[in-house]
Amino acid sequence: MSVRLVLFGPPGAGKGTQAARLSERLCVPAISTGDIFRANIAGGTALGRQVVQYTSRGALVPDELTDDLVRDRLAQPDAADGFLLDGYPRNLAQVRSLDAMLVDAGTSLDAVVEITADADAVVDRLLKRATIEGRADDTEDVIRHRLDVYAEQTAPIAKVYADRGALVRVDGIGDVDEVTERLLHAIAPAAAR
Ligand code: ADP
């Protein structure tokens, strides 16, 4: 299937889990900027050394680095027929950069999906995840900061996509399978176009 999607939502809303499932169901690669940064940090690459100072604080990585990374990734052959972007764009400047990348590629997004979850539920989830996965940015202070960054910088992108008629909102609270079905249902009209 050829579908181009953006998935965003507050930290802990279950974006990563759902992105992996949707990627499988829709047969498009899931491209997670957070995962790519973590892999580079773990691998000790030059990019990893540049970004860890931001990710460890829960701050956004500078747009220039992030935009370049996404531009390169979207140019890979596996993304030619569709993709699911998880965690990008994350502010208004990145929305504009993505717009330009898509214009250059002669394509456009089919849907932008916001997974919603209330702040208390996500802090709980993230603190639990911290004990299982040991993610460096899952300490309570850094989680709170990521939530603030989300509210200030990422939440406003919903309005931009809503004004374009591209936004779909899906409740991320509930059973993992149930949320996947909700998401598939919500994007079905766009995916069928
Ligand atoms: P979460 O949504 O739980 O915060 P992610 O895995 O999406 O987790 O992102 C982890 C971190 O990676 C972010 O806090 C940020 O530092 C960095 N990051 C991910 N995506 C972007 C982006 N599009 N722009 C800037 N920084 C990003």
Tab-separated table of C-alpha atoms and ligand atoms in Angstrom:
chain	number	residue	atom	x	y	z
A	1	MET	CA	0.000	0.000	0.000
A	2	SER	CA	1.211	3.476	-0.674
A	3	VAL	CA	0.400	5.650	2.271
A	4	ARG	CA	2.270	8.580	3.762
A	5	LEU	CA	1.533	9.230	7.391
A	6	VAL	CA	2.739	11.313	10.296
A	7	LEU	CA	2.124	10.032	13.804
A	8	PHE	CA	2.550	12.311	16.786
A	9	GLY	CA	1.451	12.500	20.373
A	10	PRO	CA	2.796	13.225	23.847
A	11	PRO	CA	5.668	11.161	25.228
A	12	GLY	CA	4.200	7.944	26.574
A	13	ALA	CA	1.100	7.971	24.372
A	14	GLY	CA	2.340	4.782	22.721
A	15	LYS	CA	3.530	6.207	19.416
A	16	GLY	CA	6.470	3.843	19.053
A	17	THR	CA	4.443	0.708	19.797
A	18	GLN	CA	1.650	1.727	17.454
A	19	ALA	CA	4.029	2.893	14.725
A	20	ALA	CA	5.608	-0.578	14.605
A	21	ARG	CA	2.191	-2.222	14.349
A	22	LEU	CA	0.862	0.159	11.719
A	23	SER	CA	4.054	-0.236	9.715
A	24	GLU	CA	3.462	-3.976	9.553
A	25	ARG	CA	-0.222	-3.726	8.753
A	26	LEU	CA	0.197	-1.022	6.112
A	27	CYS	CA	3.476	-2.382	4.671
A	28	VAL	CA	5.333	0.917	4.926
A	29	PRO	CA	8.530	1.628	6.882
A	30	ALA	CA	8.164	3.300	10.279
A	31	ILE	CA	10.707	6.070	10.567
A	32	SER	CA	11.230	7.146	14.167
A	33	THR	CA	13.581	10.062	14.720
A	34	GLY	CA	13.814	9.117	18.425
A	35	ASP	CA	14.886	5.546	17.537
A	36	ILE	CA	17.414	6.785	14.995
A	37	PHE	CA	18.921	9.163	17.562
A	38	ARG	CA	19.057	6.417	20.211
A	39	ALA	CA	20.723	3.998	17.775
A	40	ASN	CA	23.346	6.622	16.944
A	41	ILE	CA	23.975	7.354	20.617
A	42	ALA	CA	24.317	3.632	21.387
A	43	GLY	CA	26.628	3.173	18.390
A	44	GLY	CA	28.825	6.110	19.420
A	45	THR	CA	28.536	7.825	16.013
A	46	ALA	CA	29.350	11.488	15.378
A	47	LEU	CA	25.615	12.230	15.150
A	48	GLY	CA	25.036	10.387	18.433
A	49	ARG	CA	27.686	12.514	20.155
A	50	GLN	CA	26.035	15.671	18.812
A	51	VAL	CA	22.491	14.839	19.856
A	52	VAL	CA	22.912	13.193	23.259
A	53	GLN	CA	23.273	16.560	24.997
A	54	TYR	CA	19.708	17.379	23.869
A	55	THR	CA	17.970	14.016	24.173
A	56	SER	CA	19.332	13.399	27.671
A	57	ARG	CA	17.659	16.643	28.854
A	58	GLY	CA	14.427	16.014	26.980
A	59	ALA	CA	15.100	19.018	24.737
A	60	LEU	CA	14.550	18.923	21.004
A	61	VAL	CA	17.563	18.208	18.829
A	62	PRO	CA	18.282	21.274	16.625
A	63	ASP	CA	16.081	21.385	13.533
A	64	GLU	CA	18.973	21.425	11.104
A	65	LEU	CA	20.304	18.071	12.316
A	66	THR	CA	16.844	16.528	12.481
A	67	ASP	CA	15.698	17.838	9.097
A	68	ASP	CA	18.849	16.557	7.364
A	69	LEU	CA	18.401	13.160	8.948
A	70	VAL	CA	14.780	12.890	7.817
A	71	ARG	CA	15.545	14.171	4.318
A	72	ASP	CA	18.202	11.449	3.899
A	73	ARG	CA	15.968	8.764	5.331
A	74	LEU	CA	12.989	9.658	3.120
A	75	ALA	CA	15.271	9.457	0.087
A	76	GLN	CA	15.971	5.756	0.767
A	77	PRO	CA	14.297	3.421	-1.725
A	78	ASP	CA	12.082	1.725	0.873
A	79	ALA	CA	10.324	5.029	1.598
A	80	ALA	CA	9.536	5.759	-2.056
A	81	ASP	CA	6.097	4.163	-1.922
A	82	GLY	CA	5.048	5.250	1.530
A	83	PHE	CA	6.192	5.779	5.090
A	84	LEU	CA	5.051	6.427	8.589
A	85	LEU	CA	6.920	9.217	10.334
A	86	ASP	CA	6.983	8.771	14.110
A	87	GLY	CA	8.151	11.808	16.080
A	88	TYR	CA	8.703	14.146	13.135
A	89	PRO	CA	7.710	16.910	12.554
A	90	ARG	CA	7.799	18.055	16.150
A	91	ASN	CA	7.567	21.835	15.819
A	92	LEU	CA	6.292	24.362	13.272
A	93	ALA	CA	9.669	24.829	11.596
A	94	GLN	CA	9.886	21.072	11.001
A	95	VAL	CA	6.395	21.136	9.473
A	96	ARG	CA	7.682	23.648	6.914
A	97	SER	CA	10.802	21.590	6.249
A	98	LEU	CA	8.753	18.462	5.705
A	99	ASP	CA	6.425	20.384	3.381
A	100	ALA	CA	9.435	21.356	1.273
A	101	MET	CA	10.804	17.793	1.220
A	102	LEU	CA	7.459	16.460	0.023
A	103	VAL	CA	7.110	19.138	-2.651
A	104	ASP	CA	10.609	18.267	-3.900
A	105	ALA	CA	9.633	14.598	-4.022
A	106	GLY	CA	6.332	15.401	-5.757
A	107	THR	CA	4.307	13.743	-3.001
A	108	SER	CA	2.115	14.739	-0.076
A	109	LEU	CA	0.865	13.357	3.221
A	110	ASP	CA	-2.287	11.251	3.299
A	111	ALA	CA	-2.989	11.818	6.984
A	112	VAL	CA	-1.524	13.173	10.190
A	113	VAL	CA	-2.535	11.235	13.262
A	114	GLU	CA	-2.425	12.613	16.782
A	115	ILE	CA	-2.506	9.974	19.505
A	116	THR	CA	-3.943	11.621	22.581
A	117	ALA	CA	-3.378	10.686	26.224
A	118	ASP	CA	-3.705	12.678	29.419
A	119	ALA	CA	-0.609	13.834	31.255
A	120	ASP	CA	-1.054	11.692	34.389
A	121	ALA	CA	-1.513	8.530	32.370
A	122	VAL	CA	1.619	9.169	30.329
A	123	VAL	CA	3.848	9.990	33.306
A	124	ASP	CA	2.757	6.718	34.901
A	125	ARG	CA	3.449	4.743	31.760
A	126	LEU	CA	6.851	6.326	31.250
A	127	LEU	CA	7.972	5.738	34.830
A	128	LYS	CA	6.974	2.079	34.462
A	129	ARG	CA	8.811	1.843	31.149
A	130	ALA	CA	11.902	3.322	32.802
A	131	THR	CA	12.165	0.321	35.090
A	132	ILE	CA	11.822	-2.084	32.134
A	133	GLU	CA	13.743	-0.459	29.281
A	134	GLY	CA	16.061	1.845	31.185
A	135	ARG	CA	15.738	4.674	28.669
A	136	ALA	CA	18.075	7.475	29.748
A	137	ASP	CA	15.402	10.151	29.271
A	138	ASP	CA	12.706	8.399	31.332
A	139	THR	CA	13.488	9.991	34.703
A	140	GLU	CA	10.668	11.997	36.261
A	141	ASP	CA	12.294	15.424	35.732
A	142	VAL	CA	13.167	14.725	32.114
A	143	ILE	CA	9.699	13.273	31.460
A	144	ARG	CA	8.084	16.467	32.811
A	145	HIS	CA	10.355	18.537	30.616
A	146	ARG	CA	9.491	16.413	27.535
A	147	LEU	CA	5.806	16.977	28.299
A	148	ASP	CA	6.370	20.759	28.539
A	149	VAL	CA	8.285	20.762	25.263
A	150	TYR	CA	5.439	18.791	23.715
A	151	ALA	CA	2.788	21.245	24.916
A	152	GLU	CA	4.772	24.290	23.809
A	153	GLN	CA	6.318	23.163	20.556
A	154	THR	CA	4.618	20.046	19.245
A	155	ALA	CA	0.942	20.435	20.177
A	156	PRO	CA	0.620	23.570	17.952
A	157	ILE	CA	1.312	21.489	14.835
A	158	ALA	CA	-2.128	19.900	15.302
A	159	LYS	CA	-3.804	23.165	14.332
A	160	VAL	CA	-1.742	23.524	11.175
A	161	TYR	CA	-2.692	20.060	9.962
A	162	ALA	CA	-6.283	20.445	11.154
A	163	ASP	CA	-6.590	23.635	9.077
A	164	ARG	CA	-5.431	21.625	6.082
A	165	GLY	CA	-8.073	18.992	6.806
A	166	ALA	CA	-5.378	16.356	7.317
A	167	LEU	CA	-5.617	15.783	11.082
A	168	VAL	CA	-7.097	12.667	12.648
A	169	ARG	CA	-7.226	12.300	16.454
A	170	VAL	CA	-7.169	8.908	18.117
A	171	ASP	CA	-7.430	8.132	21.829
A	172	GLY	CA	-4.261	6.307	22.908
A	173	ILE	CA	-5.660	5.089	26.213
A	174	GLY	CA	-6.780	1.470	26.296
A	175	ASP	CA	-5.662	-1.959	25.243
A	176	VAL	CA	-2.757	-1.937	22.722
A	177	ASP	CA	-4.699	-3.999	20.133
A	178	GLU	CA	-7.749	-1.833	20.555
A	179	VAL	CA	-5.730	1.337	19.935
A	180	THR	CA	-4.214	-0.231	16.785
A	181	GLU	CA	-7.691	-1.004	15.466
A	182	ARG	CA	-8.830	2.535	16.268
A	183	LEU	CA	-5.862	3.918	14.358
A	184	LEU	CA	-6.423	1.687	11.328
A	185	HIS	CA	-10.050	2.650	11.302
A	186	ALA	CA	-9.240	6.362	11.579
A	187	ILE	CA	-6.744	6.361	8.711
A	188	ALA	CA	-8.660	3.983	6.443
A	189	PRO	CA	-10.341	6.758	4.408
A	190	ALA	CA	-6.997	8.482	3.819
A	191	ALA	CA	-5.141	5.226	3.093
A	192	ALA	CA	-7.758	4.225	0.532
A	193	ARG	CA	-7.409	7.413	-1.493
B	1	ADP	P1	9.110	10.628	23.283
B	1	ADP	O1	8.013	10.982	22.340
B	1	ADP	O2	8.709	9.572	24.257
B	1	ADP	O3	9.705	11.823	23.978
B	1	ADP	P2	10.971	9.954	21.067
B	1	ADP	O4	11.639	8.643	20.950
B	1	ADP	O5	10.008	10.341	19.997
B	1	ADP	O6	10.300	9.929	22.499
B	1	ADP	O7	12.065	11.118	21.170
B	1	ADP	C1	13.114	11.059	22.121
B	1	ADP	C2	13.981	12.341	22.038
B	1	ADP	O8	14.598	12.412	20.728
B	1	ADP	C3	13.227	13.658	22.160
B	1	ADP	O9	13.036	14.031	23.510
B	1	ADP	C4	14.182	14.616	21.426
B	1	ADP	O10	15.294	14.950	22.229
B	1	ADP	C5	14.683	13.765	20.278
B	1	ADP	N1	13.836	13.906	19.073
B	1	ADP	C6	13.050	12.952	18.501
B	1	ADP	N2	12.421	13.421	17.426
B	1	ADP	C7	12.798	14.723	17.284
B	1	ADP	C8	12.482	15.764	16.382
B	1	ADP	N3	11.620	15.583	15.361
B	1	ADP	N4	13.076	16.977	16.550
B	1	ADP	C9	13.929	17.197	17.552
B	1	ADP	N5	14.263	16.256	18.468
B	1	ADP	C10	13.715	15.039	18.350
